[in-house]
Short mmCIF file of C-alpha atoms and ligand atoms in Angstrom, two decimals:
data_model
loop_
_atom_site.label_atom_id
_atom_site.label_comp_id
_atom_site.label_asym_id
_atom_site.label_seq_id
_atom_site.Cartn_x
_atom_site.Cartn_y
_atom_site.Cartn_z
CA UNK A 1 0.00 0.00 0.00
CA UNK A 2 1.30 3.42 -1.02
CA UNK A 3 2.96 5.33 1.79
CA UNK A 4 2.69 2.51 4.33
CA UNK A 5 5.80 2.28 6.54
CA UNK A 6 5.60 -1.48 7.10
CA UNK A 7 4.92 -2.22 3.41
CA UNK A 8 8.14 -0.31 2.70
CA UNK A 9 10.03 -2.23 5.39
CA UNK A 10 8.79 -5.59 4.02
CA UNK A 11 9.90 -4.51 0.53
CA UNK A 12 13.37 -3.50 1.81
CA UNK A 13 12.81 0.15 0.84
CA UNK A 14 13.31 1.25 4.46
CA UNK A 15 16.09 -0.45 6.45
CA UNK A 16 15.30 -2.75 9.36
CA UNK A 17 17.06 -5.45 11.37
CA UNK A 18 15.66 -8.65 9.91
CA UNK A 19 15.17 -11.62 12.20
CA UNK A 20 13.12 -13.84 9.88
CA UNK A 21 11.47 -13.84 6.48
CA UNK A 22 9.54 -16.15 4.22
CA UNK A 23 7.17 -15.84 1.30
CA UNK A 24 4.28 -14.53 3.43
CA UNK A 25 5.87 -12.81 6.44
CA UNK A 26 8.71 -10.50 7.43
CA UNK A 27 10.03 -10.12 10.99
CA UNK A 28 12.38 -7.45 12.33
CA UNK A 29 13.48 -5.80 15.58
CA UNK A 30 11.32 -3.02 17.01
CA UNK A 31 13.10 0.35 16.80
CA UNK A 32 11.93 1.28 20.31
CA UNK A 33 12.20 -1.97 22.29
CA UNK A 34 9.82 -2.47 25.24
CA UNK A 35 11.65 -5.60 26.49
CA UNK A 36 15.14 -7.11 26.21
CA UNK A 37 13.94 -8.86 23.07
CA UNK A 38 11.27 -7.07 21.02
CA UNK A 39 10.55 -8.10 17.44
CA UNK A 40 7.62 -7.48 15.14
CA UNK A 41 6.16 -9.81 12.54
CA UNK A 42 4.12 -8.50 9.63
CA UNK A 43 2.37 -10.07 6.66
CA UNK A 44 3.91 -8.95 3.36
CA UNK A 45 0.40 -8.20 2.14
CA UNK A 46 -1.17 -5.04 3.55
CA UNK A 47 -4.01 -5.39 6.10
CA UNK A 48 -4.71 -2.43 8.38
CA UNK A 49 -5.21 -4.48 11.52
CA UNK A 50 -5.85 -7.97 12.87
CA UNK A 51 -9.63 -7.49 12.71
CA UNK A 52 -9.37 -6.94 8.95
CA UNK A 53 -6.81 -9.71 8.37
CA UNK A 54 -8.72 -12.31 10.39
CA UNK A 55 -11.93 -11.57 8.45
CA UNK A 56 -10.38 -11.45 4.98
CA UNK A 57 -7.85 -14.26 5.34
CA UNK A 58 -8.26 -16.28 8.55
CA UNK A 59 -5.81 -18.92 7.34
CA UNK A 60 -3.09 -16.27 6.96
CA UNK A 61 -3.92 -14.91 10.44
CA UNK A 62 -3.47 -18.40 11.88
CA UNK A 63 -0.24 -18.89 9.98
CA UNK A 64 1.00 -15.56 11.32
CA UNK A 65 0.56 -16.82 14.90
CA UNK A 66 2.36 -20.05 14.07
CA UNK A 67 5.20 -18.10 12.45
CA UNK A 68 5.41 -15.68 15.41
CA UNK A 69 5.99 -18.70 17.68
CA UNK A 70 8.66 -19.99 15.30
CA UNK A 71 10.40 -16.59 15.38
CA UNK A 72 10.22 -16.60 19.21
CA UNK A 73 11.91 -20.01 19.20
CA UNK A 74 14.59 -18.77 16.79
CA UNK A 75 15.18 -15.75 19.04
CA UNK A 76 15.89 -18.17 21.90
CA UNK A 77 12.88 -17.24 24.04
CA UNK A 78 12.84 -20.65 25.74
CA UNK A 79 11.49 -19.31 29.03
CA UNK A 80 8.38 -17.81 27.46
CA UNK A 81 7.28 -14.80 25.46
CA UNK A 82 4.33 -12.48 24.96
CA UNK A 83 2.52 -11.84 21.67
CA UNK A 84 0.58 -8.58 21.42
CA UNK A 85 -1.47 -7.25 18.51
CA UNK A 86 -2.73 -3.74 19.06
CA UNK A 87 -5.88 -3.29 16.99
CA UNK A 88 -7.40 0.15 16.47
CA UNK A 89 -7.45 3.44 18.31
CA UNK A 90 -8.25 2.34 21.88
CA UNK A 91 -5.36 -0.13 21.70
CA UNK A 92 -3.11 2.76 20.53
CA UNK A 93 -2.17 1.01 17.29
CA UNK A 94 0.26 3.49 15.76
CA UNK A 95 1.16 1.73 12.49
CA UNK A 96 -1.87 0.73 10.43
CA UNK A 97 -0.30 -2.37 8.87
CA UNK A 98 -1.11 -5.26 11.14
CA UNK A 99 1.75 -6.64 13.21
CA UNK A 100 2.32 -8.94 16.16
CA UNK A 101 4.78 -7.82 18.83
CA UNK A 102 7.04 -10.62 20.13
CA UNK A 103 8.34 -9.69 23.58
CA UNK A 104 10.63 -11.64 25.89
CA UNK A 105 14.18 -12.25 27.03
CA UNK A 106 13.28 -11.27 30.60
CA UNK A 107 10.38 -11.59 33.04
CA UNK A 108 7.69 -9.23 31.74
CA UNK A 109 5.34 -7.04 33.75
CA UNK A 110 2.09 -8.47 35.17
CA UNK A 111 0.28 -5.51 33.67
CA UNK A 112 -0.85 -5.86 30.09
CA UNK A 113 -2.88 -2.73 29.68
P1 LIG B 201 1.84 -0.29 17.52
O1 LIG B 201 1.87 0.88 18.45
O2 LIG B 201 1.28 -1.54 18.11
O3 LIG B 201 1.20 0.10 16.20
O4 LIG B 201 3.35 -0.67 17.24
C1 LIG B 201 4.13 -0.07 16.26
C2 LIG B 201 5.55 -0.41 16.59
O5 LIG B 201 6.34 -0.14 15.47
C3 LIG B 201 6.14 0.39 17.77
O6 LIG B 201 6.55 -0.49 18.80
C4 LIG B 201 7.31 1.14 17.13
O7 LIG B 201 8.42 1.25 17.99
C5 LIG B 201 7.61 0.28 15.91
N1 LIG B 201 8.25 0.98 14.81
C6 LIG B 201 7.88 2.16 14.24
N2 LIG B 201 8.70 2.46 13.22
C7 LIG B 201 9.61 1.46 13.14
C8 LIG B 201 10.74 1.20 12.29
N3 LIG B 201 11.09 2.03 11.30
N4 LIG B 201 11.47 0.08 12.50
C9 LIG B 201 11.12 -0.78 13.49
N5 LIG B 201 10.07 -0.60 14.31
C10 LIG B 201 9.32 0.50 14.15
ZN1 LIG B 202 1.26 -1.78 4.63
#
C-alpha cells in the first residue's frame, strides 16, 4: 500500500534489522524496544489491523501466529514470550499495517494494559 511504513520495510525500501522472512511474512526488531527482546512480525500483504486480516484471510492470520511462535523459538525465548497485537485506536495502534509484537528475554510485567 502506497505510503505505508511497514509495506516499505517488508519490501526493503526502508532499512530494518531482519530476524526472519519467508514468502508470506517478514520479521524485524522493534526500533523502540519495550523488552530485552522485542521483534515485530508483519504479513507482506497489507491489512490495516488484525480485525481486517482475520476476516479477509483467517488462514493467513493463523499462519502468522504459528510463524510468530517460530520466530520466538529462533530468538531463543525458551522461558516464554508475549505476543501482542494492538488493533485500532483504543489499543493505541500506531502503524496501520497489522503486526504482532514478540516480547521476551526477561520476566515481563504483570500488567498488560
Ligand atoms: P503499535 O503501536 O502496536 O502500532 O506498534 C508499532 C511499533 O512499530 C512500535 O513499537 C514502534 O516502535 C515500531 N516501529 C515504528 N517504526 C519502526 C521502524 N522504522 N522500525 C522498526 N520498528 C518501528
Ligand atoms: Zn502496509
